[in-house]
Short mmCIF file of N, CA and C in Angstrom, two decimals:
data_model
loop_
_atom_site.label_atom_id
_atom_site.label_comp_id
_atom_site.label_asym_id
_atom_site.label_seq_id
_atom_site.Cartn_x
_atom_site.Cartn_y
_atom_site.Cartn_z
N UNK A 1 6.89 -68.08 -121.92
CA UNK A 1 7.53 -68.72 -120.79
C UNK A 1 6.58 -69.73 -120.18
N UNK A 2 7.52 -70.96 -119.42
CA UNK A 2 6.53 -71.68 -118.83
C UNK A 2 6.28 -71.51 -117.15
N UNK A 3 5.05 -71.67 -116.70
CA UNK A 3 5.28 -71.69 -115.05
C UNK A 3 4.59 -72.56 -114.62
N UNK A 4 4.89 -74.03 -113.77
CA UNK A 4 4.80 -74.84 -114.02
C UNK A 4 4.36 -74.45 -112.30
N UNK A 5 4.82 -74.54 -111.36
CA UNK A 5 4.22 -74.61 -109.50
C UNK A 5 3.24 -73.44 -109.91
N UNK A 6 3.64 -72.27 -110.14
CA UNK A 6 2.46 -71.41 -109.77
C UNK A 6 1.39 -71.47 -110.46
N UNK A 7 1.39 -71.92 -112.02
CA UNK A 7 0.08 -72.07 -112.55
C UNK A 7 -0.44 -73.09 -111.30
N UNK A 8 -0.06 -74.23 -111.77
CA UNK A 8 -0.80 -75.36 -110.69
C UNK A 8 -1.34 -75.16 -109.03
N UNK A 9 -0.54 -74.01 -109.04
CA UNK A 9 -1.05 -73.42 -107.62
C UNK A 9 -1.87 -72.55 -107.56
N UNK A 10 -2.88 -71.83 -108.57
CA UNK A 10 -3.62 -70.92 -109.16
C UNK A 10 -4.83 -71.59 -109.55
N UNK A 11 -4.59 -72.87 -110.31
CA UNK A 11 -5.66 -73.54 -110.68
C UNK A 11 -6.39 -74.20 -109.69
N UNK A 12 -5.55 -74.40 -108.25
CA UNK A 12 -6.04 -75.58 -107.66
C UNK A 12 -6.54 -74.64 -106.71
N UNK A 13 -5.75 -73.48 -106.70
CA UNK A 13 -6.95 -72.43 -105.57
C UNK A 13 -8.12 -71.77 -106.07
N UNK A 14 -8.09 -71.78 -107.65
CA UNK A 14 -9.55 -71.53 -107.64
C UNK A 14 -10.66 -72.52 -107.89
N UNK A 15 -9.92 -73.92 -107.79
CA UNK A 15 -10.86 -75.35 -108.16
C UNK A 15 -11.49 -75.33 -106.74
N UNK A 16 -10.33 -75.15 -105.71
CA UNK A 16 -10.82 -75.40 -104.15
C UNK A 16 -12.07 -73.88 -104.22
N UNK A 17 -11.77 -72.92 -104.44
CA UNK A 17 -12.53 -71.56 -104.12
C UNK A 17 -14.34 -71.79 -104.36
N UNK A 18 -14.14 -72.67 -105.89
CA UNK A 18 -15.32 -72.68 -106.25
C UNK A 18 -15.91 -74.48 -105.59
N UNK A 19 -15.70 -75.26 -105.40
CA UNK A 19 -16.04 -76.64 -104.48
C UNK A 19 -16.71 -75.72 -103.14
N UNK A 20 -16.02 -74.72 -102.56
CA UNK A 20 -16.55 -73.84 -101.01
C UNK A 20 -17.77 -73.49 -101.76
N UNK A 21 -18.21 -72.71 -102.90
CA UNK A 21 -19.36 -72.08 -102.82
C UNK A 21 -20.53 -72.50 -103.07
N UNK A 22 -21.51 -72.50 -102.85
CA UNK A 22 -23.18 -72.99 -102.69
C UNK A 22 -23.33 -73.88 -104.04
N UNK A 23 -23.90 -74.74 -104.09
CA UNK A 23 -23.61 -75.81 -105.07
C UNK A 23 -25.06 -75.52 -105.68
N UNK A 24 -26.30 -74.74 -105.15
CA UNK A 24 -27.81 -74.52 -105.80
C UNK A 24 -27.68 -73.20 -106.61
N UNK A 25 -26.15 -72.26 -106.27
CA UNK A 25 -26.94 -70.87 -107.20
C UNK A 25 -26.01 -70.91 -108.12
N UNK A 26 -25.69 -70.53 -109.42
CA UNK A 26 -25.39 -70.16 -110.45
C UNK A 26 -24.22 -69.13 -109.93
N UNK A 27 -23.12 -69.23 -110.42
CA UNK A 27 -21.80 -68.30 -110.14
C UNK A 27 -21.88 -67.51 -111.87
N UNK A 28 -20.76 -66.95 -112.47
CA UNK A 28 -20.61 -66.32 -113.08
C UNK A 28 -19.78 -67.19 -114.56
N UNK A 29 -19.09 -68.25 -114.19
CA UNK A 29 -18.62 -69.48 -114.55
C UNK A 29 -19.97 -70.20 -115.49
N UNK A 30 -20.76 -70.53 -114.76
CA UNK A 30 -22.15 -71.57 -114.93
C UNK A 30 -22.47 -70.74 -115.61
N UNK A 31 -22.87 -69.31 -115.92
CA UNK A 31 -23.36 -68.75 -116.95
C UNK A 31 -22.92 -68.63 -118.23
N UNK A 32 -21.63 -68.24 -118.22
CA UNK A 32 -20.87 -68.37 -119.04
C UNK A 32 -20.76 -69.27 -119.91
N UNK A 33 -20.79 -70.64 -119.04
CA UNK A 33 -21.01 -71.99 -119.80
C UNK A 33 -22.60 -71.93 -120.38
N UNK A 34 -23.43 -71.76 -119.76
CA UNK A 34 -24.62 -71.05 -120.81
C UNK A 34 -24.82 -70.56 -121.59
N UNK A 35 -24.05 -69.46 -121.65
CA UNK A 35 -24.00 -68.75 -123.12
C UNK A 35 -23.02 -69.36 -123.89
N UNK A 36 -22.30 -70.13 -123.73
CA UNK A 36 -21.75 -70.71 -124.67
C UNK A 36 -22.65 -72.17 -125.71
N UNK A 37 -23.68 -72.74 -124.89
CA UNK A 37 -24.37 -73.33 -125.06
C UNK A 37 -25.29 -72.21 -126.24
N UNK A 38 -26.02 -70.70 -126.53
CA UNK A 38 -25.79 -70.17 -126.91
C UNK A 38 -24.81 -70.08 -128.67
N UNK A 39 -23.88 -69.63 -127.80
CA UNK A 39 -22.92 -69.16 -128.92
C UNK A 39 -21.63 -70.08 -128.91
N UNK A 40 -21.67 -71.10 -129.56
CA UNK A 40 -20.70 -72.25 -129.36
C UNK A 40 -19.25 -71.65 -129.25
N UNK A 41 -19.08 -70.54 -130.12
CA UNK A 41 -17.45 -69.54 -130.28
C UNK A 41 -16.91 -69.45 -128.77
N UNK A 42 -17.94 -69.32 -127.75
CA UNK A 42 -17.35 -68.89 -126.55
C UNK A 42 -16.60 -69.60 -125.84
N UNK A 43 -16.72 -71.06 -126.13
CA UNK A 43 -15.91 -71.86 -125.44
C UNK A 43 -14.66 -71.80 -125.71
N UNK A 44 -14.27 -71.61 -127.01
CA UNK A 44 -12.85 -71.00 -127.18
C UNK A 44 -12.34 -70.08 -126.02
N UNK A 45 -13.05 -68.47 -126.29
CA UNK A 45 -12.73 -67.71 -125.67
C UNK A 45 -12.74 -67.79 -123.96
N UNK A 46 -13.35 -68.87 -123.34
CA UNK A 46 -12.88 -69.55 -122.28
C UNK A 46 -11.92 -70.37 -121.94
N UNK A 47 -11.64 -71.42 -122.85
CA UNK A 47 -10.45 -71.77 -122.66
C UNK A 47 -9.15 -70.62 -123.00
N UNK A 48 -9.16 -69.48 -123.39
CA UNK A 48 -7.87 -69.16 -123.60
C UNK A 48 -8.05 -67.50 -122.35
N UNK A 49 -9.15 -67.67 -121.95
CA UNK A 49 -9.11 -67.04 -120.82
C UNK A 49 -8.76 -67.97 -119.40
N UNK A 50 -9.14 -69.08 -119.39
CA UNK A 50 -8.75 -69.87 -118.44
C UNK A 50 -7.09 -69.91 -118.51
N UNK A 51 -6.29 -70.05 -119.48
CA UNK A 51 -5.51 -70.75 -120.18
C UNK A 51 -4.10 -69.30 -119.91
N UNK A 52 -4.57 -68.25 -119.69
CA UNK A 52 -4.24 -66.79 -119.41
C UNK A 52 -4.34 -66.42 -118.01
N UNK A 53 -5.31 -66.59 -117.60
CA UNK A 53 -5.13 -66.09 -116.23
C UNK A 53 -5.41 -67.38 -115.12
N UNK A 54 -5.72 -68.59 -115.60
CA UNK A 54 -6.25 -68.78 -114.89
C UNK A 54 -7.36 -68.92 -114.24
N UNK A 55 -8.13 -68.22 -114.36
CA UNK A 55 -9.52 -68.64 -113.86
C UNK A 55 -10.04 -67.32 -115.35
N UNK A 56 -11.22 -66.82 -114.87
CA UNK A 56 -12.17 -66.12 -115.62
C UNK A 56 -12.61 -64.89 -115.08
N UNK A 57 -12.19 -64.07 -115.73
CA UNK A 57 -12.68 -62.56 -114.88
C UNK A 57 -14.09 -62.13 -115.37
N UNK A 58 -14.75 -62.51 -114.81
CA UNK A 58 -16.56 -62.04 -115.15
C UNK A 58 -16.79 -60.93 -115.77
N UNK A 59 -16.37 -59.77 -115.50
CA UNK A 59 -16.79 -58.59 -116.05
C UNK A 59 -16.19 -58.70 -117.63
N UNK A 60 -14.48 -58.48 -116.83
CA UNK A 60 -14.06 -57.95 -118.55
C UNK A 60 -14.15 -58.97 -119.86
N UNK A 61 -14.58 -60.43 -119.21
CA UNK A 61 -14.67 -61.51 -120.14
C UNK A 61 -16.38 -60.92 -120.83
N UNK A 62 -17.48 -60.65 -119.81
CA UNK A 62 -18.60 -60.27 -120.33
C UNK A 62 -18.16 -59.40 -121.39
N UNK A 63 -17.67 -58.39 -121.15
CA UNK A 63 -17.22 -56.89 -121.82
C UNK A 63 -16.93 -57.39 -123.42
N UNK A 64 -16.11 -58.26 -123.49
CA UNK A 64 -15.16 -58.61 -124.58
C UNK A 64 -15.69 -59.76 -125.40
N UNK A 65 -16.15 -60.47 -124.60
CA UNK A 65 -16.85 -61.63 -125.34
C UNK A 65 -18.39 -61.98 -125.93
N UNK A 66 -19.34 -61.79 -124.83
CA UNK A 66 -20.88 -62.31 -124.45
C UNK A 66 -21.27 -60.85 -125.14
N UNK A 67 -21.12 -59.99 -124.49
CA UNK A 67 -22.01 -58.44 -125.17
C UNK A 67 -21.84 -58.03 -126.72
N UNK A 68 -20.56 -58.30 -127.51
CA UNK A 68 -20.37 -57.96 -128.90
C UNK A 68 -21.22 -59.30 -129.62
N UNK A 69 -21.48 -60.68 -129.10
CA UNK A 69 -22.24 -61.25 -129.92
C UNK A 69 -23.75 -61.20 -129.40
N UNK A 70 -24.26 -61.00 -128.28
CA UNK A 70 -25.70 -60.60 -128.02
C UNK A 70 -26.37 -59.36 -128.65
N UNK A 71 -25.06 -58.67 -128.68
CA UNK A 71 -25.17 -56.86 -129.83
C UNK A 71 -26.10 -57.75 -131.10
N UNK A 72 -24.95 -58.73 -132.16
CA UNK A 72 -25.10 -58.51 -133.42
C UNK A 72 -26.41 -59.58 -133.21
N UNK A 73 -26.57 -60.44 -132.52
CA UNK A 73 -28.08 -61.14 -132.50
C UNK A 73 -28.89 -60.24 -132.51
N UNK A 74 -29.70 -59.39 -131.56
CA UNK A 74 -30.26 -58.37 -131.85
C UNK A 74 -30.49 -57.58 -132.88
N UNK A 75 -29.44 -56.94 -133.60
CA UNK A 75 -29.02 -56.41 -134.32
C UNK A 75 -29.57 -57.42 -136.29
N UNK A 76 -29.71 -58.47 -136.01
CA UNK A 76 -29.95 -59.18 -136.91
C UNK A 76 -31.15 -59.48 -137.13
N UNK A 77 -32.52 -59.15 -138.06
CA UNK A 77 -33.46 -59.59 -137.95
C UNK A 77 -34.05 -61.02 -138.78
N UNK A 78 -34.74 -61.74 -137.99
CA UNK A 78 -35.69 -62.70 -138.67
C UNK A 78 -34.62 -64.01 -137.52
N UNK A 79 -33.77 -63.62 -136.69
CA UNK A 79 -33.59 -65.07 -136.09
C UNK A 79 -34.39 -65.07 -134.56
N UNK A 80 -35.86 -65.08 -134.25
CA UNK A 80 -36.41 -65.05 -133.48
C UNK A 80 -36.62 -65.77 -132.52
N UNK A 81 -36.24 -66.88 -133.48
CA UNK A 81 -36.15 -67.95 -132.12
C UNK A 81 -34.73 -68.23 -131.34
N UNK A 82 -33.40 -67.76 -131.79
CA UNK A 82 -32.29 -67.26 -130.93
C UNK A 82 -32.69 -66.13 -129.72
N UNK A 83 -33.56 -65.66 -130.36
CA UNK A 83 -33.38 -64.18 -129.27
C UNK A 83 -35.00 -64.28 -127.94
N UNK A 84 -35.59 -65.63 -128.30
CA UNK A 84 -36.29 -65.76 -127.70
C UNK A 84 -35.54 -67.08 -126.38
N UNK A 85 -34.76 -67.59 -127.26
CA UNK A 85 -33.45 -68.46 -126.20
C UNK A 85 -32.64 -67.76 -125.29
N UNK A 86 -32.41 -66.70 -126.04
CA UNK A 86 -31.53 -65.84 -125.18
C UNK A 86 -32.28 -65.17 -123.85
N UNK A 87 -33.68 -64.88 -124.36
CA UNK A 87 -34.24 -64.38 -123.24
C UNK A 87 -35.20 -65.32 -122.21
N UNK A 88 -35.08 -66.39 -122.58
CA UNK A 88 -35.27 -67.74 -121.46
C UNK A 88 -33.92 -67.81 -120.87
N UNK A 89 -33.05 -67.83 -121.41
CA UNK A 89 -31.40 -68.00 -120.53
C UNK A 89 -31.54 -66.78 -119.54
N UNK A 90 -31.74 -65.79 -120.38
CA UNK A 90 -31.47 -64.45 -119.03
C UNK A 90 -32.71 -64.75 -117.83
N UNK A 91 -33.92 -65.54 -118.23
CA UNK A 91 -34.81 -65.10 -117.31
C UNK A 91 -34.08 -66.24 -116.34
N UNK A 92 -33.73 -67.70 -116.71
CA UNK A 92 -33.35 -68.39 -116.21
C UNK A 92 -32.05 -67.93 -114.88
N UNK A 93 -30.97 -67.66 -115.77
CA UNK A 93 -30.03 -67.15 -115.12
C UNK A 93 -30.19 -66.04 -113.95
N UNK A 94 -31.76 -64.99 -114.18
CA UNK A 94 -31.60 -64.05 -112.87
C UNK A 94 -32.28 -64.82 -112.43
N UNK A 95 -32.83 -65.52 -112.20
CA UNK A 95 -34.28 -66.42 -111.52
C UNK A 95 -32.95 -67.30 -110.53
N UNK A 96 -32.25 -67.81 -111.05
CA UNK A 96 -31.49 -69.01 -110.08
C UNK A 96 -30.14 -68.50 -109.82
N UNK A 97 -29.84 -67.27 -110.44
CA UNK A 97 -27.55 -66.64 -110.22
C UNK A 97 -28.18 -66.02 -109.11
N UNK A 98 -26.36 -65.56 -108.25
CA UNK A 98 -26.30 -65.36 -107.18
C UNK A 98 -26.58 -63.98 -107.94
N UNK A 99 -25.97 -62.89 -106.61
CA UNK A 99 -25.63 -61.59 -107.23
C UNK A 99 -24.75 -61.17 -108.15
N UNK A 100 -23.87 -61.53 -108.24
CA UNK A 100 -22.58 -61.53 -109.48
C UNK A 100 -23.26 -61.48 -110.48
N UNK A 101 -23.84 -62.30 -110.96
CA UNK A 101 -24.90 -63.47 -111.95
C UNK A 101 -25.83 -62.05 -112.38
N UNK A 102 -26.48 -61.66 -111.51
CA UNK A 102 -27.72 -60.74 -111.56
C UNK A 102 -27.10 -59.57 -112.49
N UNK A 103 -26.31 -58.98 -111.54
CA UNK A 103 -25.38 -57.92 -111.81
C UNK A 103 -25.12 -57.94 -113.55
N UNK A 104 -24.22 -58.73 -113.20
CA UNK A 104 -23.46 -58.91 -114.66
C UNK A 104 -24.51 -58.98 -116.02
N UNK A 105 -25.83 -59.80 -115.60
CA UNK A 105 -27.02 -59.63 -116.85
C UNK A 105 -27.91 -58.03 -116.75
N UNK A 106 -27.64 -57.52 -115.74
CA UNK A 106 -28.45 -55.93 -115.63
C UNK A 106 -27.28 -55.11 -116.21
N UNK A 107 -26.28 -54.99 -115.42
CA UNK A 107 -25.96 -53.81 -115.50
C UNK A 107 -24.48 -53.74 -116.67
N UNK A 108 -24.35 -54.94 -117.16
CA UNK A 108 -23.22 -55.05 -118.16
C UNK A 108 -23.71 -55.62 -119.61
N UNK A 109 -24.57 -56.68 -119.35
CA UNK A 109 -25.06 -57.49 -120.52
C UNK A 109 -26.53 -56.02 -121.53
N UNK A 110 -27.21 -56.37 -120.21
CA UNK A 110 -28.36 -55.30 -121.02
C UNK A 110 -28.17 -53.79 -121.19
N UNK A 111 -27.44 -53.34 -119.78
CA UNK A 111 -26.79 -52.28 -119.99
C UNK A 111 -26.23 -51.66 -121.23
N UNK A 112 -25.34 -52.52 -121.50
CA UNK A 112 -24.46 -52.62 -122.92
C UNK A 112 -25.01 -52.57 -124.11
N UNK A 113 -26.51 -52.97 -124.03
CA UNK A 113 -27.26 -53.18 -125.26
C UNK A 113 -27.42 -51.97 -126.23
N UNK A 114 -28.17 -51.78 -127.21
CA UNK A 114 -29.04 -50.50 -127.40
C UNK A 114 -30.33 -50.51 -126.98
N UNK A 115 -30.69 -49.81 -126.18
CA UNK A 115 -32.29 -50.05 -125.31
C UNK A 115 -33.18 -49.98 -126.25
N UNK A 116 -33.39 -49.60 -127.55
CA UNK A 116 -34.63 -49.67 -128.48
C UNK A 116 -34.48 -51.65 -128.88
N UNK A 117 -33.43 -51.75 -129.18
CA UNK A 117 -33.51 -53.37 -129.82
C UNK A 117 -34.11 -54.21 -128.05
N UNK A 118 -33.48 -53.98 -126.96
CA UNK A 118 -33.73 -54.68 -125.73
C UNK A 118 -35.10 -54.94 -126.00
N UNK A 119 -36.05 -53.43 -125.79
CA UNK A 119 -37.14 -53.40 -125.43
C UNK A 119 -38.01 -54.22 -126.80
N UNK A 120 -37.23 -53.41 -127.72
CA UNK A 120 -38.15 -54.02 -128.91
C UNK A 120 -38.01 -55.72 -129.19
N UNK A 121 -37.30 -56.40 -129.01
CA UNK A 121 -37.11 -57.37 -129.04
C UNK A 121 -37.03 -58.92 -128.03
N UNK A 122 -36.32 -58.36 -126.70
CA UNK A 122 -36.22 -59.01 -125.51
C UNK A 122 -36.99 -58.65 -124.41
N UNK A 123 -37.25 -58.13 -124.03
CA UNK A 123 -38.25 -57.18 -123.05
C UNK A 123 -39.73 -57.78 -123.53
N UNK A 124 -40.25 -58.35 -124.23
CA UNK A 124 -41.37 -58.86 -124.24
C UNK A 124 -41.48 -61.05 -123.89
N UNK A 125 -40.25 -61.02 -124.00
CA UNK A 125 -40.03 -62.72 -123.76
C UNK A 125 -39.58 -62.46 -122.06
N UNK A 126 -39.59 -61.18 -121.31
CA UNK A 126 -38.99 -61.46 -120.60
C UNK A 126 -39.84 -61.82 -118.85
N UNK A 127 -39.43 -62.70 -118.04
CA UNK A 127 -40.58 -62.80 -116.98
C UNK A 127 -40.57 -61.70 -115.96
N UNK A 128 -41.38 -62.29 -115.07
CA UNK A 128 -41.70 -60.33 -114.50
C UNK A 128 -40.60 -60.20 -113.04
N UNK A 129 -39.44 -61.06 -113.16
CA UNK A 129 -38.35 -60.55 -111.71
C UNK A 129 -37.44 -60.40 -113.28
N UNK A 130 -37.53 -60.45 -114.38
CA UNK A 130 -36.19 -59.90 -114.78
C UNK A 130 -36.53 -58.98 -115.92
N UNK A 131 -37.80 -58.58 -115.77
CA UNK A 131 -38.36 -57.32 -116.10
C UNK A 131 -38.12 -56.14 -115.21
N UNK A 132 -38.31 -56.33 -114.17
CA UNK A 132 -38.06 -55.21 -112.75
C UNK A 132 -36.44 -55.55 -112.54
N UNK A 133 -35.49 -56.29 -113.19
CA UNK A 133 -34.65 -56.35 -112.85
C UNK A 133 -33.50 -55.13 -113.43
N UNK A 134 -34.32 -55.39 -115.16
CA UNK A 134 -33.67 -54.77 -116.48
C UNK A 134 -34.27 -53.33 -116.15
N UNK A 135 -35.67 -53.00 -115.16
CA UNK A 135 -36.06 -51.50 -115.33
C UNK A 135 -35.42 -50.69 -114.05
N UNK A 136 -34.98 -51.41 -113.11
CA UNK A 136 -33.98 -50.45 -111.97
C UNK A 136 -32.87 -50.49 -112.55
N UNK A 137 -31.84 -51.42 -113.70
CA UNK A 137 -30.66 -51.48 -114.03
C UNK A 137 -30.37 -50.42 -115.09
N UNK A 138 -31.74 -49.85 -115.73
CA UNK A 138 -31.95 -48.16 -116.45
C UNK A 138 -31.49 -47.70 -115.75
N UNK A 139 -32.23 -47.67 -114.40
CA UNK A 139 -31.93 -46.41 -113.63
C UNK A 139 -30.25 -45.86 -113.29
N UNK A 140 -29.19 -46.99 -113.22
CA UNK A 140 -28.48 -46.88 -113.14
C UNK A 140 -27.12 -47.01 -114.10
N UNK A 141 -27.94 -46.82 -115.30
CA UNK A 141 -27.07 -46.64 -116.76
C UNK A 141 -25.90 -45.34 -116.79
N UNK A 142 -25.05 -45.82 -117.15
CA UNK A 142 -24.04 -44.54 -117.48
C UNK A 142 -23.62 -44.14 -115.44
N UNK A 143 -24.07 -44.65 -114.97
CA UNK A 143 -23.20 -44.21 -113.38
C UNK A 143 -22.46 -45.00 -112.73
N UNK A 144 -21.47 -44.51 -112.31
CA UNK A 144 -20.12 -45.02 -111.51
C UNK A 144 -20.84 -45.76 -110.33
N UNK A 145 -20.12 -47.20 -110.00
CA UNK A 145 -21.04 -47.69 -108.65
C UNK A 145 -19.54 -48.30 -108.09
N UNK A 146 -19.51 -47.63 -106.42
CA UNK A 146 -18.30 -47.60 -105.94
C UNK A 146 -18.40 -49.34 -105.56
N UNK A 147 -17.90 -50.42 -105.07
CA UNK A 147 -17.99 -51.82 -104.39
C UNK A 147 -17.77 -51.19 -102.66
N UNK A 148 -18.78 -52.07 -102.66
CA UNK A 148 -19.15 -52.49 -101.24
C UNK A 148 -17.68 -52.49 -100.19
N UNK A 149 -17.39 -51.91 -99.43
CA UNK A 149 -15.93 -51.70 -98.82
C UNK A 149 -16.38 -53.18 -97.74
N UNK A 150 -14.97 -53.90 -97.14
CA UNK A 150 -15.08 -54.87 -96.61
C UNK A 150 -14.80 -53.89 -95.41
N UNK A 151 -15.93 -54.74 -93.85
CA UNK A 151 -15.64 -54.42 -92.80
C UNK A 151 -14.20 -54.71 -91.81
N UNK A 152 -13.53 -54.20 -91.91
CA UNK A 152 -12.65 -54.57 -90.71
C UNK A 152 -13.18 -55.55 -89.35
N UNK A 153 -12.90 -56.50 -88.90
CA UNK A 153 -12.91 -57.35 -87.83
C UNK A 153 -12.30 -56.34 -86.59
N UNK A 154 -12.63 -56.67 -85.98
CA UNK A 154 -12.17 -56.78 -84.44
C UNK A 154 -10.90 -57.62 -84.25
N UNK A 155 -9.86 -56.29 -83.61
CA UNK A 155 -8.72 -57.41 -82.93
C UNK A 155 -9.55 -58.57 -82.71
N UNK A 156 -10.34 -58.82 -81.65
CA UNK A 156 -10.41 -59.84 -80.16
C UNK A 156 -11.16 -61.01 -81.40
N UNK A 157 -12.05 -60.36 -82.12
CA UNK A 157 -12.39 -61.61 -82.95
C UNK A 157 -11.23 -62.02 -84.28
N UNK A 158 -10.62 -61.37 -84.73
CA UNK A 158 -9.55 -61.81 -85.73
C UNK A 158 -8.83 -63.05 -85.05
N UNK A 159 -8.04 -62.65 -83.32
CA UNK A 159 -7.13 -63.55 -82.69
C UNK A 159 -7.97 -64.68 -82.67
N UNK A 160 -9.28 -65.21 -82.06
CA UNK A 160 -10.59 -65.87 -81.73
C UNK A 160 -9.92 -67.07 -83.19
N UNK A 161 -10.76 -66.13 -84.03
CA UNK A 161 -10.73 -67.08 -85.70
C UNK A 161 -9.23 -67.58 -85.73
N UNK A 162 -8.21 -66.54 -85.96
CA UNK A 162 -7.27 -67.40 -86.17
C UNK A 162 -6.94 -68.71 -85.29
N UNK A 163 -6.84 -68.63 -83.70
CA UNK A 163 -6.87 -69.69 -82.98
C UNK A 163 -7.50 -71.02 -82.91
N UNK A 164 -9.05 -70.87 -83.77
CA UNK A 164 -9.66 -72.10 -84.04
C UNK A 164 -9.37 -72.30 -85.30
N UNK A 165 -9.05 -71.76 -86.50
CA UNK A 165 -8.36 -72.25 -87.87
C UNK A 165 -6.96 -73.55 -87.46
N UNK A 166 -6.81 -73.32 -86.42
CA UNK A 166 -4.86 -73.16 -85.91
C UNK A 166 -5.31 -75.00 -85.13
N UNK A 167 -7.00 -75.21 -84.65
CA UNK A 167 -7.02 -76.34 -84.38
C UNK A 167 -7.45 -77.69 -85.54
#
């Protein structure tokens, strides 16, 4: 089927969403486009994730896409200088991504790995904030992590905001 207002109304709220956010840190998007730089295949699998929902769901796109080919790099020996790229991208990427960014290379990307190839292989290219990054993101291997609950506002400040939106 085609949907012709609401796609266009989907695309343009998340074109506007991302223009609002900080133009110096790395979103989850910008990485992505990194690793595709990487692994040229991915740009496919972005456009037909764009092309599907609409924008890009960070996690389950990591899940499905970025982690089964960082697996078989690893997994492959004698291409050393890929896996020494890969681990300038990651140092890069936690050095300058927001939290999303961070997250998503600790606790999904390396997470996901097998920790003998990490260590044996990436863990020595790696600099020392995404060394301490990859050794607290152990700590929290295999455990459920609830999200951050949003605070409720205040009547008196909700009415406040809405009234100056309203000028």
């Amino acid at each position: 089927t085609v949907e012709g207002p609401k796609r266009v109304a989907a695309l343009q709220a998340a074109k506007k969403k991302r223009s609002k956010t900080e133009e110096s840190s790395a979103d989850p998007v910008f990485m992505f486009n990194r690793f595709a730089g990487l692994f040229p295949e991915l740009r496919e699998d972005l456009l037909e994730e764009r092309a599907k929902y609409a924008t890009v769901r960070p996690i389950l796109f990591t899940r499905a896409s970025i982690l089964p080919r960082v697996s078989a790099l690893l997994a492959q020996k004698g291409n050393d200088g890929q896996v020494q790229k890969l681990a300038e991208l990651c140092n890069d990427l936690y050095e300058n991504g927001d939290f999303d960014v961070r997250s998503i290379l600790t606790m999904i990307i390396l997470n996901g790995l097998d920790e003998a190839a990490v260590k044996e292989r990436l863990a020595p290219h790696f600099s020392e904030d995404m060394a301490k990054g990859y050794k607290a993101g152990l700590k929290m291997r295999g455990k459920k992590v609830k999200p951050e609950k949003v605070k409720k506002q205040s009547r008196v400040v909700a009415e406040a905001l809405k009234n100056n939106q309203g000028k």
